[in-house]
Every structure is written in structure tokens, then in C-alpha cells.
mmCIF file of C-alpha atoms in Angstrom:
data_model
loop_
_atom_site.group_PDB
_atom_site.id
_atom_site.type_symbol
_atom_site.label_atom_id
_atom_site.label_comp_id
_atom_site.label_asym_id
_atom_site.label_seq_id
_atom_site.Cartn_x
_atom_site.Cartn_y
_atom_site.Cartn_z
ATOM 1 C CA UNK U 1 28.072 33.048 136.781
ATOM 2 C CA UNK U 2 27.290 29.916 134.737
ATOM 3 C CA UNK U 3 26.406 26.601 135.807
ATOM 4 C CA UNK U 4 23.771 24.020 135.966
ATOM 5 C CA UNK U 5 20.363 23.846 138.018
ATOM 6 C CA UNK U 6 18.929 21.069 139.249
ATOM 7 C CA UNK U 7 15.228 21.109 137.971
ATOM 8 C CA UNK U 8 14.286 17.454 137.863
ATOM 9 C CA UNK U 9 12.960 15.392 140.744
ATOM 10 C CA UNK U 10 15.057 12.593 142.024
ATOM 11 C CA UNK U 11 13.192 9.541 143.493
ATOM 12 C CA UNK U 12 15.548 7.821 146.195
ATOM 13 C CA UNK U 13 17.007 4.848 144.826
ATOM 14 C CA UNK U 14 20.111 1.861 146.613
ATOM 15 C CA UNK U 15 23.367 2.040 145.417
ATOM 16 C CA UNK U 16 26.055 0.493 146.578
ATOM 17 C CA UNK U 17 27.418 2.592 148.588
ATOM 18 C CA UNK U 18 24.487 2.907 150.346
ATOM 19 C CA UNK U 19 24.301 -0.432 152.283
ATOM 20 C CA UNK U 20 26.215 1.003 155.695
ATOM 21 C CA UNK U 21 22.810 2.826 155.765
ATOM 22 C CA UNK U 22 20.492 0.243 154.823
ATOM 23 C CA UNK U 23 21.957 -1.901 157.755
ATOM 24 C CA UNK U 24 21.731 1.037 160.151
ATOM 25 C CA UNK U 25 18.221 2.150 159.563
ATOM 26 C CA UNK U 26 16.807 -1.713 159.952
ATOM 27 C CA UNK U 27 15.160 -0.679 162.878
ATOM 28 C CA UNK U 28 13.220 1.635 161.140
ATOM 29 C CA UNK U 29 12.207 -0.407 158.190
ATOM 30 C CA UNK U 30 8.856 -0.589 157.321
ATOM 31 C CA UNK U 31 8.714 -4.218 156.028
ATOM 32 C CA UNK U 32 10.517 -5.063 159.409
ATOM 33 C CA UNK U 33 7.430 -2.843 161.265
ATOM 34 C CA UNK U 34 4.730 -5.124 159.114
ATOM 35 C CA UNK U 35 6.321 -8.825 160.188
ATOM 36 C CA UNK U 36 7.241 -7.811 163.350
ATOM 37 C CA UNK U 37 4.630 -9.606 165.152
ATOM 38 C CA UNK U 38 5.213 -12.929 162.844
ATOM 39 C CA UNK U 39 8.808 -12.954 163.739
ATOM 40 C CA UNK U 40 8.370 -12.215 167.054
ATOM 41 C CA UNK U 41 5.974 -15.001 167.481
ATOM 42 C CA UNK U 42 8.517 -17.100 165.996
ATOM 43 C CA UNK U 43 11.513 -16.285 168.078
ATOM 44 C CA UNK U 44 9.008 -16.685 171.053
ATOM 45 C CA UNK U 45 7.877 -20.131 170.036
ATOM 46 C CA UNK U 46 12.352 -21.253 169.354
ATOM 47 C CA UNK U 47 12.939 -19.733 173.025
ATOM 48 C CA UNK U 48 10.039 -21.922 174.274
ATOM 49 C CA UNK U 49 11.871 -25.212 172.310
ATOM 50 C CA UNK U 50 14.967 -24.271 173.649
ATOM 51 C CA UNK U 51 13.957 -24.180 177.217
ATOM 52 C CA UNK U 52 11.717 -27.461 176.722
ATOM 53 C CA UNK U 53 15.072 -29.020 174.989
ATOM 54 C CA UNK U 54 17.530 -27.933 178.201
ATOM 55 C CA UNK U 55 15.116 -28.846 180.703
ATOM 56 C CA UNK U 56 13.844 -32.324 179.292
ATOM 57 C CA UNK U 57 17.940 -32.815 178.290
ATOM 58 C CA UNK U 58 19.548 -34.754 181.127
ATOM 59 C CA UNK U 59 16.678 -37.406 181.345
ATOM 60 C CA UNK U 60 15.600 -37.355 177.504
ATOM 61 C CA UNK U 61 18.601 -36.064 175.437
ATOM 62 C CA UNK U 62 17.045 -37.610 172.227
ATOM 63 C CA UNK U 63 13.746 -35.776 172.139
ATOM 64 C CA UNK U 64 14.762 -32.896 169.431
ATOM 65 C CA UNK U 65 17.638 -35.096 168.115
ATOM 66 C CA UNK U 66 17.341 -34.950 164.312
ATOM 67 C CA UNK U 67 20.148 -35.981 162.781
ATOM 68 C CA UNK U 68 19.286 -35.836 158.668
ATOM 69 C CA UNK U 69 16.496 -32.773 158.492
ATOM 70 C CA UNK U 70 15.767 -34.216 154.746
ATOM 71 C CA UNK U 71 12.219 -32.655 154.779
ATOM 72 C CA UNK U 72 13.606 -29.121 155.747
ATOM 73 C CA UNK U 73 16.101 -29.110 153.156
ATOM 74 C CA UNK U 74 13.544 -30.638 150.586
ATOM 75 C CA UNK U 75 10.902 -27.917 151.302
ATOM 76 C CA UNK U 76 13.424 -25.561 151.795
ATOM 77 C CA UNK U 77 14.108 -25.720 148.190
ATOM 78 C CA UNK U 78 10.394 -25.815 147.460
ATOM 79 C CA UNK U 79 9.911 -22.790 149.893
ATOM 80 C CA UNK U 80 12.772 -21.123 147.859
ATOM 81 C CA UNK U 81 11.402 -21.526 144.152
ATOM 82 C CA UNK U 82 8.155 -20.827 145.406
ATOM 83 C CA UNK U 83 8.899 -17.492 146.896
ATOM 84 C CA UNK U 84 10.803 -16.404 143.893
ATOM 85 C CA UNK U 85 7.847 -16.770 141.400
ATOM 86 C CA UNK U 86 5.565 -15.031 143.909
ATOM 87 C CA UNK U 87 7.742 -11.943 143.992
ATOM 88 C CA UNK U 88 8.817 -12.473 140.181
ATOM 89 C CA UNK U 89 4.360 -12.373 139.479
ATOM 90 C CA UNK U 90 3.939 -9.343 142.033
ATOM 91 C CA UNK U 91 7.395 -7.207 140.337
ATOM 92 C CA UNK U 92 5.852 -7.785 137.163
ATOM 93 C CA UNK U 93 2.241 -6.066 137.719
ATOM 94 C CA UNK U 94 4.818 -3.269 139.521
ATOM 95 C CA UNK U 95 6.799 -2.581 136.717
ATOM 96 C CA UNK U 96 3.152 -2.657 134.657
ATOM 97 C CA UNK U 97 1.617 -0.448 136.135
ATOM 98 C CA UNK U 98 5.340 2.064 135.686
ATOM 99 C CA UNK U 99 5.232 1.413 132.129
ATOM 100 C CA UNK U 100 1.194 2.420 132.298
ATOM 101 C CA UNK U 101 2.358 5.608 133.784
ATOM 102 C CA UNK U 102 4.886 6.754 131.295
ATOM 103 C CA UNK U 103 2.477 6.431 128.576
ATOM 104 C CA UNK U 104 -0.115 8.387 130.958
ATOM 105 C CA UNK U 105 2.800 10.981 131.154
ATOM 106 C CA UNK U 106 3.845 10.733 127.254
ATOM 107 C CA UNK U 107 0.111 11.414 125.644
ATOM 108 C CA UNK U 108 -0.573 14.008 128.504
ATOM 109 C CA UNK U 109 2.206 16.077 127.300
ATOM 110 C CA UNK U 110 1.590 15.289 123.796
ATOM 111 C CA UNK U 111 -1.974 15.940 124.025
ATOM 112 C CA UNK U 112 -1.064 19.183 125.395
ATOM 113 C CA UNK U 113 1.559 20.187 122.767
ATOM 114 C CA UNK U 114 -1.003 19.761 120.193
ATOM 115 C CA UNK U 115 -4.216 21.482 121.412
ATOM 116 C CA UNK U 116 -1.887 24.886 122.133
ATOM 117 C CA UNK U 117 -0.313 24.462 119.039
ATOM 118 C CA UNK U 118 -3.518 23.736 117.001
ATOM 119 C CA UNK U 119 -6.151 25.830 118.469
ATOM 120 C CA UNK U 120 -3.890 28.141 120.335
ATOM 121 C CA UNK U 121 -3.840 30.615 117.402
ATOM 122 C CA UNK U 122 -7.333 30.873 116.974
ATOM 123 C CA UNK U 123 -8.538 30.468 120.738
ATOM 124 C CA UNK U 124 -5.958 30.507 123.119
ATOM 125 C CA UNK U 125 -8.309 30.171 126.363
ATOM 126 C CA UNK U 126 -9.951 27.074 125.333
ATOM 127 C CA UNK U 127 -6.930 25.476 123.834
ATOM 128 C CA UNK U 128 -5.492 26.438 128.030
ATOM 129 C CA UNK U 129 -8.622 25.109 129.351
ATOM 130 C CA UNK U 130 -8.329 22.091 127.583
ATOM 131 C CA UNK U 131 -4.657 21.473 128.592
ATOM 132 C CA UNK U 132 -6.235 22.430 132.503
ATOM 133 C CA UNK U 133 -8.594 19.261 132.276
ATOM 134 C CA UNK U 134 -5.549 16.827 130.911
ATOM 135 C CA UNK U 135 -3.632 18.082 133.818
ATOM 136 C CA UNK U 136 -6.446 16.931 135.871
ATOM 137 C CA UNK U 137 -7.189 13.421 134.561
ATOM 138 C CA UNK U 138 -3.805 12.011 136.255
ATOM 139 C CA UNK U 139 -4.852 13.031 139.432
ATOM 140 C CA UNK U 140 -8.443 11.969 139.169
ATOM 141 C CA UNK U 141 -6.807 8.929 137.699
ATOM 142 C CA UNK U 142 -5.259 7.793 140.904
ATOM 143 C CA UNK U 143 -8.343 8.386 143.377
ATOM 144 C CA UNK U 144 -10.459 6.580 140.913
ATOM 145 C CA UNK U 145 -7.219 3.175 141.631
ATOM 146 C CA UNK U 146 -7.528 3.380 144.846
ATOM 147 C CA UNK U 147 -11.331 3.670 145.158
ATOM 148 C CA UNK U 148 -11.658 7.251 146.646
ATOM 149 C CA UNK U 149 -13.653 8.521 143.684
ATOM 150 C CA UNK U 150 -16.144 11.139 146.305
ATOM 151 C CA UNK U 151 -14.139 13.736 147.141
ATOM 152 C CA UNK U 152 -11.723 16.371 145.257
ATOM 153 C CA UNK U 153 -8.893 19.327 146.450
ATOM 154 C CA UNK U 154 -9.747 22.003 145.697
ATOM 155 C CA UNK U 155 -6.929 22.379 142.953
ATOM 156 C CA UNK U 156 -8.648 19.903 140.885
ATOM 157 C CA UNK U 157 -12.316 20.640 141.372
ATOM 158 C CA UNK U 158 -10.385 23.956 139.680
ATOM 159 C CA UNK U 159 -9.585 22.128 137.079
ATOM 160 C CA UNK U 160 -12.382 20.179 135.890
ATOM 161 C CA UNK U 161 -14.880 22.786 136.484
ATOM 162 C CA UNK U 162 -14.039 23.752 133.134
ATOM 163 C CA UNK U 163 -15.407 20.688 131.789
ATOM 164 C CA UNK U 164 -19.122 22.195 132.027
ATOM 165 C CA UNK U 165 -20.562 19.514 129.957
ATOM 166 C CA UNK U 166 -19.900 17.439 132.850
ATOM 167 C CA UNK U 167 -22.255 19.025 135.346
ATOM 168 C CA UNK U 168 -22.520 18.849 138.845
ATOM 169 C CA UNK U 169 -22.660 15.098 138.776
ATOM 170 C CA UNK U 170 -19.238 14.612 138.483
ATOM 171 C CA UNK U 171 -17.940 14.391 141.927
ATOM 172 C CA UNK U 172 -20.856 11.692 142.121
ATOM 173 C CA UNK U 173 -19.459 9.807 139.013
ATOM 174 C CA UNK U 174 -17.930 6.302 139.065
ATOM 175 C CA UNK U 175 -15.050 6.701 136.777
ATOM 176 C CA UNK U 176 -14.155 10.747 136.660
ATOM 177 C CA UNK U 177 -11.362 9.996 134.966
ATOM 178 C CA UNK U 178 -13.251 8.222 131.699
ATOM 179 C CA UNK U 179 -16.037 11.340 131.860
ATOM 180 C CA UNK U 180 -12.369 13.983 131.491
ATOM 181 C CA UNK U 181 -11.398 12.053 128.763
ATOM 182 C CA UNK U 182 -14.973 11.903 127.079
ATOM 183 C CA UNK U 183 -15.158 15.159 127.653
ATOM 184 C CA UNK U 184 -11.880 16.404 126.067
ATOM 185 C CA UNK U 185 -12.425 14.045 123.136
ATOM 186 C CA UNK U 186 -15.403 16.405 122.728
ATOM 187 C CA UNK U 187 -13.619 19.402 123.273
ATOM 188 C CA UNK U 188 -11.331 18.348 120.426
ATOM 189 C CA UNK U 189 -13.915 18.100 118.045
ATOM 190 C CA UNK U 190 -15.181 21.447 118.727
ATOM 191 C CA UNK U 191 -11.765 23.162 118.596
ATOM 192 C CA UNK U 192 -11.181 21.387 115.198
ATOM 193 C CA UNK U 193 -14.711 22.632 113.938
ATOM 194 C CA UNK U 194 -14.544 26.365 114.910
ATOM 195 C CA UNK U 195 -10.309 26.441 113.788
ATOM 196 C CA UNK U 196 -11.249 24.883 110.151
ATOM 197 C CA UNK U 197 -14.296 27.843 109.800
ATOM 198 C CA UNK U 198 -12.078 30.308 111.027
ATOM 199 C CA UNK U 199 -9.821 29.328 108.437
ATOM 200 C CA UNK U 200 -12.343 29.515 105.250
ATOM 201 C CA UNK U 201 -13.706 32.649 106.646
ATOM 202 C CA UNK U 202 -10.468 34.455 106.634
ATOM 203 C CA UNK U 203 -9.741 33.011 102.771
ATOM 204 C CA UNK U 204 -13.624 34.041 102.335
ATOM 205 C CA UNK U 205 -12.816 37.815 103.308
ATOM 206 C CA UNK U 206 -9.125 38.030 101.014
ATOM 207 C CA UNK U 207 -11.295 36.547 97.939
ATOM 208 C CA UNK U 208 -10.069 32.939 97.925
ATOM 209 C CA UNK U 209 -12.408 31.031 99.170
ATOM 210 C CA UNK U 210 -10.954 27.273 98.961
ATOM 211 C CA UNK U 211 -7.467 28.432 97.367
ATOM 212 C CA UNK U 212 -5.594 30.146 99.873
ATOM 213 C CA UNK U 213 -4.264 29.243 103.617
ATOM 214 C CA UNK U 214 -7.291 27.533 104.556
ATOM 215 C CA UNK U 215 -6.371 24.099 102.673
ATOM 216 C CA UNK U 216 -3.064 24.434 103.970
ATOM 217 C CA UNK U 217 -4.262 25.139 107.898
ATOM 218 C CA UNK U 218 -6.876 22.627 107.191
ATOM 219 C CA UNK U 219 -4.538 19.557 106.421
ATOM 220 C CA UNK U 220 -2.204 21.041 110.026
ATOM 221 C CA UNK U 221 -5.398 20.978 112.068
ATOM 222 C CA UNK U 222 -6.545 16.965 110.490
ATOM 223 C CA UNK U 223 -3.114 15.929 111.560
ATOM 224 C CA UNK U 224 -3.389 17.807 114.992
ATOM 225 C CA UNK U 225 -7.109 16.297 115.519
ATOM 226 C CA UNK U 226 -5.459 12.791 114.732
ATOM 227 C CA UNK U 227 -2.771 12.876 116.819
ATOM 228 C CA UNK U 228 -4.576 14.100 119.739
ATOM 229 C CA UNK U 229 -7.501 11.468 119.131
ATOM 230 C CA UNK U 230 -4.562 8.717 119.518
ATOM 231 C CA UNK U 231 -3.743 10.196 122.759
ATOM 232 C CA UNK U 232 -6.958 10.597 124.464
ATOM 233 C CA UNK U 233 -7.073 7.042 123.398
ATOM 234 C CA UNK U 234 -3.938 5.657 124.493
ATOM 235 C CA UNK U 235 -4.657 7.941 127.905
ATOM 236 C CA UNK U 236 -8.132 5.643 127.841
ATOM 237 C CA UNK U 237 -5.829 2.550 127.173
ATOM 238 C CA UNK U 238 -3.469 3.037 130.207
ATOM 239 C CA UNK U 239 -6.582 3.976 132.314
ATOM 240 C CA UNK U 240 -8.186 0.200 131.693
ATOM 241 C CA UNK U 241 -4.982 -1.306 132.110
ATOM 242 C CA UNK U 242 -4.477 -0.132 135.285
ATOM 243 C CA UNK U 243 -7.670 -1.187 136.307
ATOM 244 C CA UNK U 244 -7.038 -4.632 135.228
ATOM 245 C CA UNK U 245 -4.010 -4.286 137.676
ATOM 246 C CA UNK U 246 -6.628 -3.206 140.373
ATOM 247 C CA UNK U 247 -9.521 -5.370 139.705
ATOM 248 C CA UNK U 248 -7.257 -8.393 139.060
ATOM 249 C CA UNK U 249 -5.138 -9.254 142.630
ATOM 250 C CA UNK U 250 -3.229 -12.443 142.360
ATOM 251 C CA UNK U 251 -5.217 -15.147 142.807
ATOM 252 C CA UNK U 252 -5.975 -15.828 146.605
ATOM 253 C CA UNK U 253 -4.957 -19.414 146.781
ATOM 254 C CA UNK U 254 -1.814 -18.532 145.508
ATOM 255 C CA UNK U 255 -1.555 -15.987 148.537
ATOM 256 C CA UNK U 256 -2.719 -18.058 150.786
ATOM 257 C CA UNK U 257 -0.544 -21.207 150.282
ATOM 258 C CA UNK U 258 2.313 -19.628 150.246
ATOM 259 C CA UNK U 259 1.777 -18.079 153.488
ATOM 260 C CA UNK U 260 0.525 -21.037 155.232
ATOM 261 C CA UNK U 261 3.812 -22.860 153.296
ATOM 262 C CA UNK U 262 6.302 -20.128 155.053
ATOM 263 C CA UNK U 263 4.692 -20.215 158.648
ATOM 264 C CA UNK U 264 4.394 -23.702 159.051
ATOM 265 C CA UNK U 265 8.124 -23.525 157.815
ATOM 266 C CA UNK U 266 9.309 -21.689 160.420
ATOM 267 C CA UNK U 267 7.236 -22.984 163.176
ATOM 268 C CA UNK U 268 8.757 -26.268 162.732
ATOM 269 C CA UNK U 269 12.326 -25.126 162.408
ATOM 270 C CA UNK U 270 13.293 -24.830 165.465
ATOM 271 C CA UNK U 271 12.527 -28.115 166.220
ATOM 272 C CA UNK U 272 15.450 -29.431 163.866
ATOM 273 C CA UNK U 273 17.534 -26.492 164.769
ATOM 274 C CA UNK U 274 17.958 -26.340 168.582
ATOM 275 C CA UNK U 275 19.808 -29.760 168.522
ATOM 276 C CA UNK U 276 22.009 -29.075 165.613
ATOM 277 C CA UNK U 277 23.104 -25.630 166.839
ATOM 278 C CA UNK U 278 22.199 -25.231 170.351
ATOM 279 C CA UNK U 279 19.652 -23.189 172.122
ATOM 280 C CA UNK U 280 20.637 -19.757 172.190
ATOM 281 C CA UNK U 281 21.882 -19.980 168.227
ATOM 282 C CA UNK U 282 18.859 -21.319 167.150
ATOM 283 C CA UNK U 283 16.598 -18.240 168.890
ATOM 284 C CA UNK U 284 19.104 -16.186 167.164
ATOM 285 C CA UNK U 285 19.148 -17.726 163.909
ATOM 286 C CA UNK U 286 15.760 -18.215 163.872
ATOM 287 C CA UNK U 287 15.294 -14.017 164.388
ATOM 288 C CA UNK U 288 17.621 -13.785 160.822
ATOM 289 C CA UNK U 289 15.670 -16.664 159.244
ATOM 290 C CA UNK U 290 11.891 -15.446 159.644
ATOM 291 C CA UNK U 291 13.134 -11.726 158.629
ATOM 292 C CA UNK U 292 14.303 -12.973 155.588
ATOM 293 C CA UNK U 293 11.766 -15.149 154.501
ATOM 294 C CA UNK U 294 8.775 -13.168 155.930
ATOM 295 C CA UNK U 295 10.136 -9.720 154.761
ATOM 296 C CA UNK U 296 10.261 -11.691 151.013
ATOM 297 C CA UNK U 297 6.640 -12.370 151.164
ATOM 298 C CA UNK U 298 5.706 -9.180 152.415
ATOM 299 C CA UNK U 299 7.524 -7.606 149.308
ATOM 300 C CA UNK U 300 5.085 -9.196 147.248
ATOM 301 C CA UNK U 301 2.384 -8.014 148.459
ATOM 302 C CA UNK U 302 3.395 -4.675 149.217
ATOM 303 C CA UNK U 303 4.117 -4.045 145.592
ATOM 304 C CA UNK U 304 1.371 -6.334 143.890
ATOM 305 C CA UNK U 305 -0.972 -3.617 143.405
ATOM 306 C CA UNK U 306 1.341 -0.445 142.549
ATOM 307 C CA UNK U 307 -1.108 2.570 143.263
ATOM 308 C CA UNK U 308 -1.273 2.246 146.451
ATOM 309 C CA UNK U 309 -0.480 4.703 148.942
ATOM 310 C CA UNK U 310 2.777 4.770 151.250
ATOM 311 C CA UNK U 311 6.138 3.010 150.768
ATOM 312 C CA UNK U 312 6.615 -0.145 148.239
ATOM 313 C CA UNK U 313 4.251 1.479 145.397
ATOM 314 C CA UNK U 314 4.718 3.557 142.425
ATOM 315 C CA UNK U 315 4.985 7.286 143.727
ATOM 316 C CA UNK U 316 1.966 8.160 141.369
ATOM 317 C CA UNK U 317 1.550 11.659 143.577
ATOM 318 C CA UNK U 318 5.056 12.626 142.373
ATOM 319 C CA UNK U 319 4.466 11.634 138.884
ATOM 320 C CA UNK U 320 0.717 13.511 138.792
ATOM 321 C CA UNK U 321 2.162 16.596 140.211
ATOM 322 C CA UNK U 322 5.073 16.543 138.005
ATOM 323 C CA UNK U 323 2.649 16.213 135.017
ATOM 324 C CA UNK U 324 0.679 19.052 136.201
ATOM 325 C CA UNK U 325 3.572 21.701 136.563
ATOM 326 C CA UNK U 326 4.881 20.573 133.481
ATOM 327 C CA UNK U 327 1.532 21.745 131.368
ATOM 328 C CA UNK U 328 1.310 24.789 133.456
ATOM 329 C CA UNK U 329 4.897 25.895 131.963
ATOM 330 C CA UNK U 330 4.007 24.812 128.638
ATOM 331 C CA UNK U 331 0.892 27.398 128.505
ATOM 332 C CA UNK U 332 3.075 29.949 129.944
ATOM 333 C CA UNK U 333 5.533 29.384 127.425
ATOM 334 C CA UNK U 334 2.864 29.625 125.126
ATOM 335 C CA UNK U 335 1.480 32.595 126.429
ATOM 336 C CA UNK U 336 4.689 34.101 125.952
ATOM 337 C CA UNK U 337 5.181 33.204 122.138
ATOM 338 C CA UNK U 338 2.054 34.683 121.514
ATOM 339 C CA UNK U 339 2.311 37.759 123.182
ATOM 340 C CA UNK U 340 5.991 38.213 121.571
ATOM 341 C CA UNK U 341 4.659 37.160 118.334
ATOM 342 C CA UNK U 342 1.697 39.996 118.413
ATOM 343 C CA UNK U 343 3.869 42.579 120.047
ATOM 344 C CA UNK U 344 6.079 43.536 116.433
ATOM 345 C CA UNK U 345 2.692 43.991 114.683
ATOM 346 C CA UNK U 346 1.152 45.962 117.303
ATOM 347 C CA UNK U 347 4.144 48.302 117.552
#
């Protein structure tokens, strides 16, 4: 029976039709679990004006009578532009640090493609342990973002135990990620050395020496060597820039203002509100009001630095272990060219 298989990942994404949902599962939202305790205090403080404006009412009606709230609605505005450049800064280091990943994804499969192609032929379990150690760099990649640098699965201590040049020191090692590439830069050099004598030696043995394949294979394997030289380097590229995402939050003043500019905000809404639309509407509308603007904030800051862990960043994980099984069915595939390729000669 034909048909299609579904063999790529899908990451949950809104779409329209989705908003019944959205609304449903509010109670469960996580932004909603991080300003609960804002908005509640909030809410609290508009039920305490309320009750202060009914009781104080029949002997001091004017006390919250504001008739033209001109300051809200002037800071309002200045609330509004304000929180729309601090989500617009903190979307823009998000979608950064997704671009960063791509090209971490790109070079890692490129870099693969060319070692198994290039040194493949002549040493096949090399050219696999080299692909073994780019698998591992994503991975090391994103414990070395978020500052947990000490300890490794055991899949990837796996992995880069190849890299023996390394030496137990590894685990130990500030940046693991910068020693993998180092190390495979290394690696590529000493591929592209042994392939190019392999070459002469087997022109050496027909009786060409210099004249036959080895000029030919020589010129592949400079090509090969240069393309995966631009990769470990555009791999070391997206590594710093990340970093610069990491070691460069948005400036705290920035934070702080507009934090102390939302709460104070709200605080001293529902002093304009519970005359203009009663006490009960105002606790209400107050509940909608300090969601909206508090969840906003939060936003920001959930997604200012992308690597974290949890909901609001960039689901690195995913992407690292969707790298990894991705080279591990390239060498396979490989594996399986070469063994069909040998097989006809053998028989």
C-alpha cells in the first residue's frame, strides 16, 4: 500500500482555529502561573479601594471622584509604546539566537557530508568518529548556554571520548564545546594528510607517481578540507554569538523601569477606576487589565535569553537531538554504499 509517513518533528504552533483552546486552557498557562501573585496583589489592593470608596461614600462621595484621568491616559500611552519596544528588543535576541541555530544545524550536517564523503573511502571509522564528535558539539553547546558545563549523559561522554586529544580534562573544561571544535579542526587536518598519501602511494605502486588519480583526488580532498574548515568555523561563529546573547541580558535599568513603570500603573488605577465604573467592575476589570499588561512584560523576559530551559525558549533539546539522529542515518547510509559498492568486486 502506498502513502506518506510522517518523519519530521512538528513543534506546536497557534492557528486560528486554535483560540477556543487557548481561552480554555488559561488556567493552566504558565505566564498566568508566573504573575499570579502580581495580579492577585492587584485585585486585592482594587477590592480594598472599593470597600474604602462604599464605606466613606454617603459622608464623602467625592473622595475617588476623578472626573478627567489625563495622567492615566497620558502614561497609558507611554506604558503602551514602552512595552512594545521591550518585547520588540527581547523577540529580536529570540529570533537570534533561531537563526544561530539553523546555521549550527546547516554546517553540522555539512560538516558531516564532507568528512564521510572525503575520508570515508580511505578510513571509514575515523571519518564516523569524526561525524560522532559533531553530533556531540550541539549538545555540549547548550550546557555550556546555560552554564551547566560539569556534568555529561552518558550518550555524549560516548561521543566525545573519541576526541582522545582532549584528555580527561574535558568534563573539567570551561567551554567543551570550543575544545570539540578545536579538536575536529585537528582531526581534519589529519584525515586530509593521511587521504592525500594514500593517494600518491597508490599512483606510486601503478607507476605514475604525480600523473595519475592522485592529482585528481588531491584537488576533491583541498575542496573537501575547505569546505569543512568554513564549517567548523561558522559552527565557532554561531557558538560566540550565542554567547553574546548569554553574556549580554538587556540592560537592567531598562528592566527595571519598566517594571516599576507597570506596577505603579496598576496600583494607582483603581483609584480612577472605582468611581468611573463602580466597585465590583473595577475589581473585575482590574483582574483583565494586570493580566494583560503583566503577562506582556513577562513575555519579554521569558524569551530574552532563548536557551533556556522550559516553555517561552527555543526548544534547543529538540533541535540537538534531531541533529544527532540525523548524522547517525547519514553514516548508516554510508555504511551501506560502501558495503554495496565492495560487494560486486568481492563476488
Amino acid at each position: 500500500a502506498g502513502g506518506f509517513r510522517e518523519n519530521r518533528r512538528r513543534f506546536e504552533r497557534y492557528s486560528k482555529r486554535s483560540w477556543i483552546k487557548a481561552l480554555g486552557t488559561l488556567p493552566q498557562s504558565w505566564t498566568l502561573h508566573r504573575v499570579f501573585d502580581r495580579c492577585a496583589m492587584n485585585v486585592a489592593f482594587a477590592a480594598l479601594v472599593s470597600v474604602v470608596h462604599l464605606m466613606t461614600k454617603p459622608f464623602a462621595p467625592q473622595i475617588f471622584h476623578i472626573s478627567a484621568p489625563i495622567p492615566h491616559i497620558v502614561l497609558g500611552t507611554a506604558l503602551g509604546l514602552l512595552l512594545v519596544f521591550r518585547t520588540t528588543a527581547a523577540y529580536d535576541r529570540f529570533w537570534e539566537g533561531r537563526k544561530l541555530w539553523a546555521v549550527i544545524v546547516t554546517h553540522s550536517r555539512l560538516l558531516a557530508s564532507n568528512a564521510l564523503l572525503a575520508f570515508g573511502p580511505s578510513n571509514f571509522p575515523a571519518a564516523e568518529q569524526l561525524v560522532s564528535v559533531v553530533a556531540a558539539f550541539s549538545a555540549t553547546a547548550v550546557k555550556h548556554l546555560r552554564g551547566r558545563v560539569a556534568e555529561l549523559t552518558d550518550g555524549e561522554r560516548e561521543n566525545v571520548a573519541v576526541a582522545m586529544a582532549l584528555g580527561r580534562g574535558f568534563e573539567r573544561a570551561g567551554n567543551q564545546p570550543y575544545l570539540l571544535l578545536d579538536w575536529v579542526a585537528g582531526e581534519v587536518d589529519r584525515l586530509y594528510a593521511e587521504a592525500a598519501a594514500e593517494s600518491y602511494r597508490v599512483d606510486a605502486a601503478r607507476g605514475v607517481p604525480g600523473f595519475g588519480g592522485a592529482a585528481v583526488e588531491l584537488n576533491r580532498l583541498i575542496m573537501a578540507e575547505s569546505q569543512m574548515k568554513a564549517s567548523v568555523l561558522a559552527l565557532l561563529d554561531a557558538l560566540a554569538g550565542c554567547e553574546r546573547i548569554t553574556d549580554s541580558p538587556v540592560p537592567l535599568a531598562y528592566s527595571r523601569h519598566t517594571s516599576r513603570f507597570v506596577t505603579i500603573f496598576c496600583f494607582s488605577l483603581p483609584l480612577v477606576m472605582v468611581s468611573q465604573n463602580g466597585p465590583g467592575w473595577s475589581v473585575f476589570f482590574m483582574a483583565i487589565i494586570t493580566w494583560s499588561l503583566y503577562s506582556i512584560e513577562e513575555i519579554a523576559h521569558m524569551i530574552e535569553n532563548p536557551f533556556t530551559p522550559g516553555k517561552g525558549g527555543i526548544p534547543v533539546e529538540s533541535i540537538c537531538e534531531k541533529i544527532s539522529a540525523e548524522l547517525k542515518e547519514l553514516v548508516a547510509y554510508r555504511s551501506t554504499l560502501r558495503t554495496a559498492s565492495r560487494t560486486p568486486r568481492e563476488s
